[in-house]
Tab-separated table of N, CA and C in Angstrom:
chain	number	residue	atom	x	y	z
A	14	UNK	N	39.423	-22.826	-12.629
A	14	UNK	CA	37.675	-22.242	-12.909
A	14	UNK	C	38.259	-20.484	-13.316
A	15	UNK	N	37.404	-20.383	-14.840
A	15	UNK	CA	37.466	-19.046	-15.613
A	15	UNK	C	36.529	-18.641	-14.460
A	16	UNK	N	36.634	-17.179	-14.753
A	16	UNK	CA	35.683	-15.852	-14.522
A	16	UNK	C	36.019	-14.894	-14.284
A	17	UNK	N	35.277	-13.652	-14.639
A	17	UNK	CA	35.454	-12.579	-14.510
A	17	UNK	C	37.212	-12.137	-15.623
A	18	UNK	N	37.741	-13.101	-16.740
A	18	UNK	CA	38.483	-12.543	-17.248
A	18	UNK	C	40.280	-13.517	-16.718
A	19	UNK	N	39.781	-13.843	-15.377
A	19	UNK	CA	40.954	-14.581	-14.741
A	19	UNK	C	40.705	-15.942	-14.724
A	20	UNK	N	41.850	-16.719	-14.454
A	20	UNK	CA	42.382	-18.016	-13.700
A	20	UNK	C	42.371	-17.900	-12.216
A	21	UNK	N	41.224	-19.091	-11.201
A	21	UNK	CA	41.288	-19.492	-10.126
A	21	UNK	C	41.249	-20.710	-9.911
A	22	UNK	N	41.718	-20.839	-8.878
A	22	UNK	CA	41.834	-22.120	-7.625
A	22	UNK	C	40.207	-22.369	-7.308
A	23	UNK	N	39.431	-23.118	-7.534
A	23	UNK	CA	38.367	-23.453	-7.627
A	23	UNK	C	38.231	-22.738	-5.700
A	24	UNK	N	38.935	-23.285	-4.848
A	24	UNK	CA	38.736	-22.959	-3.423
A	24	UNK	C	39.031	-21.163	-3.043
A	25	UNK	N	39.577	-20.536	-4.980
A	25	UNK	CA	39.762	-19.286	-4.013
A	25	UNK	C	38.893	-18.397	-4.439
A	26	UNK	N	38.496	-18.711	-5.262
A	26	UNK	CA	36.742	-17.847	-6.043
A	26	UNK	C	36.336	-17.418	-5.039
A	27	UNK	N	36.325	-16.163	-4.151
A	27	UNK	CA	35.409	-16.276	-3.635
A	27	UNK	C	35.143	-14.670	-3.194
A	28	UNK	N	33.699	-14.118	-2.287
A	28	UNK	CA	33.790	-12.892	-2.664
A	28	UNK	C	34.343	-12.217	-1.811
A	29	UNK	N	34.758	-11.066	-2.644
A	29	UNK	CA	35.899	-10.485	-2.396
A	29	UNK	C	35.913	-9.521	-1.291
A	30	UNK	N	34.725	-9.293	-0.302
A	30	UNK	CA	34.215	-8.586	0.977
A	30	UNK	C	34.074	-10.058	2.019
A	31	UNK	N	33.827	-10.908	1.972
A	31	UNK	CA	33.449	-11.616	2.806
A	31	UNK	C	34.158	-12.969	2.952
A	32	UNK	N	34.823	-13.438	1.287
A	32	UNK	CA	36.095	-14.304	1.750
A	32	UNK	C	34.748	-15.277	1.524
A	33	UNK	N	34.146	-15.934	1.512
A	33	UNK	CA	33.458	-17.003	1.535
A	33	UNK	C	32.825	-17.172	-0.008
A	34	UNK	N	32.783	-18.533	0.252
A	34	UNK	CA	32.336	-19.182	-1.574
A	34	UNK	C	30.979	-18.825	-1.756
A	35	UNK	N	30.394	-18.955	-3.479
A	35	UNK	CA	29.078	-18.670	-3.720
A	35	UNK	C	28.249	-19.695	-3.686
A	36	UNK	N	27.217	-19.340	-3.714
A	36	UNK	CA	26.478	-20.050	-2.946
A	36	UNK	C	25.945	-20.650	-4.748
A	37	UNK	N	25.820	-21.739	-4.837
A	37	UNK	CA	24.953	-22.257	-6.437
A	37	UNK	C	26.265	-21.504	-7.483
A	38	UNK	N	27.555	-20.800	-7.635
A	38	UNK	CA	28.124	-20.475	-8.400
A	38	UNK	C	28.073	-19.132	-8.669
A	39	UNK	N	26.821	-18.631	-7.979
A	39	UNK	CA	26.083	-17.152	-8.220
A	39	UNK	C	26.851	-16.024	-7.767
A	40	UNK	N	27.632	-15.271	-8.285
A	40	UNK	CA	28.317	-13.769	-8.201
A	40	UNK	C	27.926	-12.484	-9.236
A	41	UNK	N	28.253	-11.521	-8.476
A	41	UNK	CA	27.949	-10.045	-9.160
A	41	UNK	C	29.691	-9.671	-9.643
A	42	UNK	N	29.865	-9.109	-10.400
A	42	UNK	CA	31.328	-8.913	-10.420
A	42	UNK	C	31.068	-6.838	-10.243
A	43	UNK	N	31.943	-6.374	-9.976
A	43	UNK	CA	31.567	-4.871	-9.529
A	43	UNK	C	33.775	-4.363	-9.625
A	44	UNK	N	33.673	-4.097	-10.549
A	44	UNK	CA	35.839	-3.415	-10.742
A	44	UNK	C	35.916	-4.539	-11.103
A	45	UNK	N	35.840	-5.807	-11.917
A	45	UNK	CA	36.943	-6.574	-12.106
A	45	UNK	C	36.965	-7.898	-10.977
A	46	UNK	N	36.169	-7.312	-9.536
A	46	UNK	CA	36.136	-8.317	-8.674
A	46	UNK	C	34.555	-9.255	-8.118
A	47	UNK	N	34.656	-10.069	-7.661
A	47	UNK	CA	33.791	-10.899	-7.474
A	47	UNK	C	32.807	-10.793	-6.476
A	48	UNK	N	31.694	-10.382	-6.017
A	48	UNK	CA	30.836	-10.507	-4.248
A	48	UNK	C	29.824	-11.395	-4.871
A	49	UNK	N	29.842	-11.875	-3.703
A	49	UNK	CA	27.963	-12.655	-3.174
A	49	UNK	C	27.020	-11.006	-3.361
A	50	UNK	N	25.698	-11.748	-3.933
A	50	UNK	CA	24.618	-10.639	-3.977
A	50	UNK	C	24.357	-9.562	-2.701
A	51	UNK	N	24.903	-10.478	-1.254
A	51	UNK	CA	24.354	-9.587	-0.341
A	51	UNK	C	24.887	-8.541	-0.465
A	52	UNK	N	26.373	-8.992	-0.279
A	52	UNK	CA	27.301	-8.219	0.092
A	52	UNK	C	27.391	-6.677	-0.947
A	53	UNK	N	27.322	-7.171	-2.143
A	53	UNK	CA	27.023	-6.816	-3.657
A	53	UNK	C	26.523	-4.996	-3.044
A	54	UNK	N	24.997	-5.506	-2.712
A	54	UNK	CA	23.790	-4.549	-2.754
A	54	UNK	C	24.315	-4.071	-1.847
A	55	UNK	N	25.083	-4.447	-0.075
A	55	UNK	CA	25.251	-3.594	1.163
A	55	UNK	C	26.310	-2.272	-0.157
A	56	UNK	N	27.251	-3.005	-0.344
A	56	UNK	CA	28.385	-1.957	-0.559
A	56	UNK	C	27.810	-1.041	-2.016
A	57	UNK	N	27.331	-1.878	-3.015
A	57	UNK	CA	27.511	-0.528	-4.072
A	57	UNK	C	25.894	0.033	-4.203
A	58	UNK	N	24.637	-0.695	-4.050
A	58	UNK	CA	23.387	0.031	-4.702
A	58	UNK	C	22.785	0.954	-4.285
A	59	UNK	N	22.395	1.387	-4.656
A	59	UNK	CA	21.593	2.966	-4.071
A	59	UNK	C	20.840	2.456	-2.970
A	60	UNK	N	20.389	3.465	-2.228
A	60	UNK	CA	19.805	2.915	-0.507
A	60	UNK	C	18.715	4.099	-1.005
A	61	UNK	N	17.649	3.462	-0.101
A	61	UNK	CA	16.108	4.074	-0.425
A	61	UNK	C	16.490	4.998	0.623
A	62	UNK	N	15.799	6.304	0.630
A	62	UNK	CA	15.960	7.190	1.801
A	62	UNK	C	15.008	6.961	3.001
A	63	UNK	N	13.917	6.284	2.530
A	63	UNK	CA	13.049	6.395	3.630
A	63	UNK	C	13.056	4.865	4.268
A	64	UNK	N	14.155	4.090	4.002
A	64	UNK	CA	14.671	3.274	4.818
A	64	UNK	C	15.864	2.457	5.319
A	65	UNK	N	16.475	2.848	4.282
A	65	UNK	CA	18.591	3.735	4.341
A	65	UNK	C	18.106	1.485	4.057
A	66	UNK	N	17.464	0.843	3.575
A	66	UNK	CA	17.611	-0.162	2.362
A	66	UNK	C	17.735	-0.596	1.380
A	67	UNK	N	19.395	-1.346	0.603
A	67	UNK	CA	19.322	-1.269	-0.731
A	67	UNK	C	18.492	-1.561	-1.665
A	68	UNK	N	18.554	-0.124	-2.491
A	68	UNK	CA	17.603	-0.340	-3.462
A	68	UNK	C	17.901	-1.730	-4.651
A	69	UNK	N	17.337	-3.137	-4.679
A	69	UNK	CA	18.003	-4.414	-5.461
A	69	UNK	C	16.883	-4.384	-6.853
A	70	UNK	N	15.943	-3.605	-6.689
A	70	UNK	CA	14.856	-3.774	-8.071
A	70	UNK	C	14.134	-2.482	-8.580
A	71	UNK	N	13.537	-2.232	-8.604
A	71	UNK	CA	12.803	-1.211	-9.318
A	71	UNK	C	12.652	-0.192	-8.563
A	72	UNK	N	12.691	1.412	-8.480
A	72	UNK	CA	13.387	2.319	-8.080
A	72	UNK	C	12.732	3.700	-8.070
A	73	UNK	N	12.050	4.248	-7.530
A	73	UNK	CA	11.432	5.816	-7.495
A	73	UNK	C	12.712	6.848	-7.023
A	74	UNK	N	12.965	7.659	-8.239
A	74	UNK	CA	14.164	8.920	-8.032
A	74	UNK	C	13.054	10.184	-7.661
A	75	UNK	N	13.095	11.016	-7.151
A	75	UNK	CA	11.932	12.382	-6.989
A	75	UNK	C	13.047	13.034	-5.611
A	76	UNK	N	13.082	14.262	-6.359
A	76	UNK	CA	13.942	15.393	-5.644
A	76	UNK	C	15.388	15.358	-4.987
A	77	UNK	N	15.757	14.521	-6.215
A	77	UNK	CA	16.743	14.294	-6.293
A	77	UNK	C	17.725	12.988	-4.561
A	78	UNK	N	16.110	11.748	-4.806
A	78	UNK	CA	16.527	10.705	-3.671
A	78	UNK	C	15.702	9.798	-4.040
A	79	UNK	N	16.141	8.532	-4.002
A	79	UNK	CA	15.520	7.310	-4.912
A	79	UNK	C	14.999	6.690	-3.195
A	80	UNK	N	13.638	6.223	-3.591
A	80	UNK	CA	12.687	5.342	-2.569
A	80	UNK	C	12.391	3.842	-3.456
A	81	UNK	N	12.139	2.720	-2.499
A	81	UNK	CA	11.576	1.796	-2.575
A	81	UNK	C	9.983	2.163	-3.313
A	82	UNK	N	9.764	1.448	-4.336
A	82	UNK	CA	8.191	2.397	-5.330
A	82	UNK	C	6.945	2.166	-3.573
A	83	UNK	N	7.394	1.110	-2.835
A	83	UNK	CA	6.111	1.155	-1.657
A	83	UNK	C	6.531	2.146	-0.645
A	84	UNK	N	8.009	2.440	-0.681
A	84	UNK	CA	8.611	3.911	0.317
A	84	UNK	C	8.219	5.691	-0.496
A	85	UNK	N	7.647	5.327	-1.256
A	85	UNK	CA	7.705	7.107	-2.002
A	85	UNK	C	6.246	7.438	-1.828
A	86	UNK	N	6.169	7.462	-0.356
A	86	UNK	CA	4.570	7.975	-0.255
A	86	UNK	C	4.594	9.170	-0.022
A	87	UNK	N	3.089	10.192	0.370
A	87	UNK	CA	2.787	10.986	0.877
A	87	UNK	C	3.306	11.431	1.942
A	88	UNK	N	3.822	12.522	2.708
A	88	UNK	CA	4.425	12.378	4.180
A	88	UNK	C	3.547	12.685	5.398
A	89	UNK	N	2.055	13.424	4.088
A	89	UNK	CA	1.186	14.441	5.417
A	89	UNK	C	0.361	12.613	5.653
A	90	UNK	N	-0.519	11.932	4.145
A	90	UNK	CA	-1.307	11.777	4.583
A	90	UNK	C	-0.836	9.888	4.285
A	91	UNK	N	0.523	9.376	3.665
A	91	UNK	CA	0.977	8.475	3.833
A	91	UNK	C	0.378	7.628	2.416
A	92	UNK	N	0.073	8.363	1.333
A	92	UNK	CA	-0.837	7.521	0.195
A	92	UNK	C	0.624	7.305	-0.502
A	93	UNK	N	0.855	5.809	-0.882
A	93	UNK	CA	1.229	5.598	-1.755
A	93	UNK	C	1.354	7.214	-2.715
A	94	UNK	N	2.672	7.320	-3.728
A	94	UNK	CA	2.164	8.258	-5.043
A	94	UNK	C	2.960	7.757	-6.047
A	95	UNK	N	3.203	6.576	-6.415
A	95	UNK	CA	3.535	5.217	-7.594
A	95	UNK	C	2.858	5.823	-8.688
A	96	UNK	N	2.975	7.269	-9.723
A	96	UNK	CA	2.391	6.784	-10.442
A	96	UNK	C	0.855	8.164	-10.752
A	97	UNK	N	1.141	8.900	-9.630
A	97	UNK	CA	0.521	10.026	-9.259
A	97	UNK	C	1.289	11.485	-9.354
A	98	UNK	N	0.304	12.527	-9.609
A	98	UNK	CA	1.087	13.653	-9.380
A	98	UNK	C	1.210	14.037	-8.190
A	99	UNK	N	2.845	14.770	-8.055
A	99	UNK	CA	2.942	15.350	-6.348
A	99	UNK	C	3.479	16.397	-6.519
């Protein structure tokens, strides 16, 4: 098996973090090492200031913090502020 510029025995091509094979052969490369998507997200994605979960899609950056779009809300009334002046 050839991946990330290296050759692996098929049973040795596993997630660097959990040592499990990749579902459907899907993996994410980070620093020339393969990771399953859940562990890549857990270890390397930015985290939402509101919920502390990895941000894997769109992101709002404000005041030096990162948020899931649905978590970027007014602290007073809870209205979502995406696309609105604040």
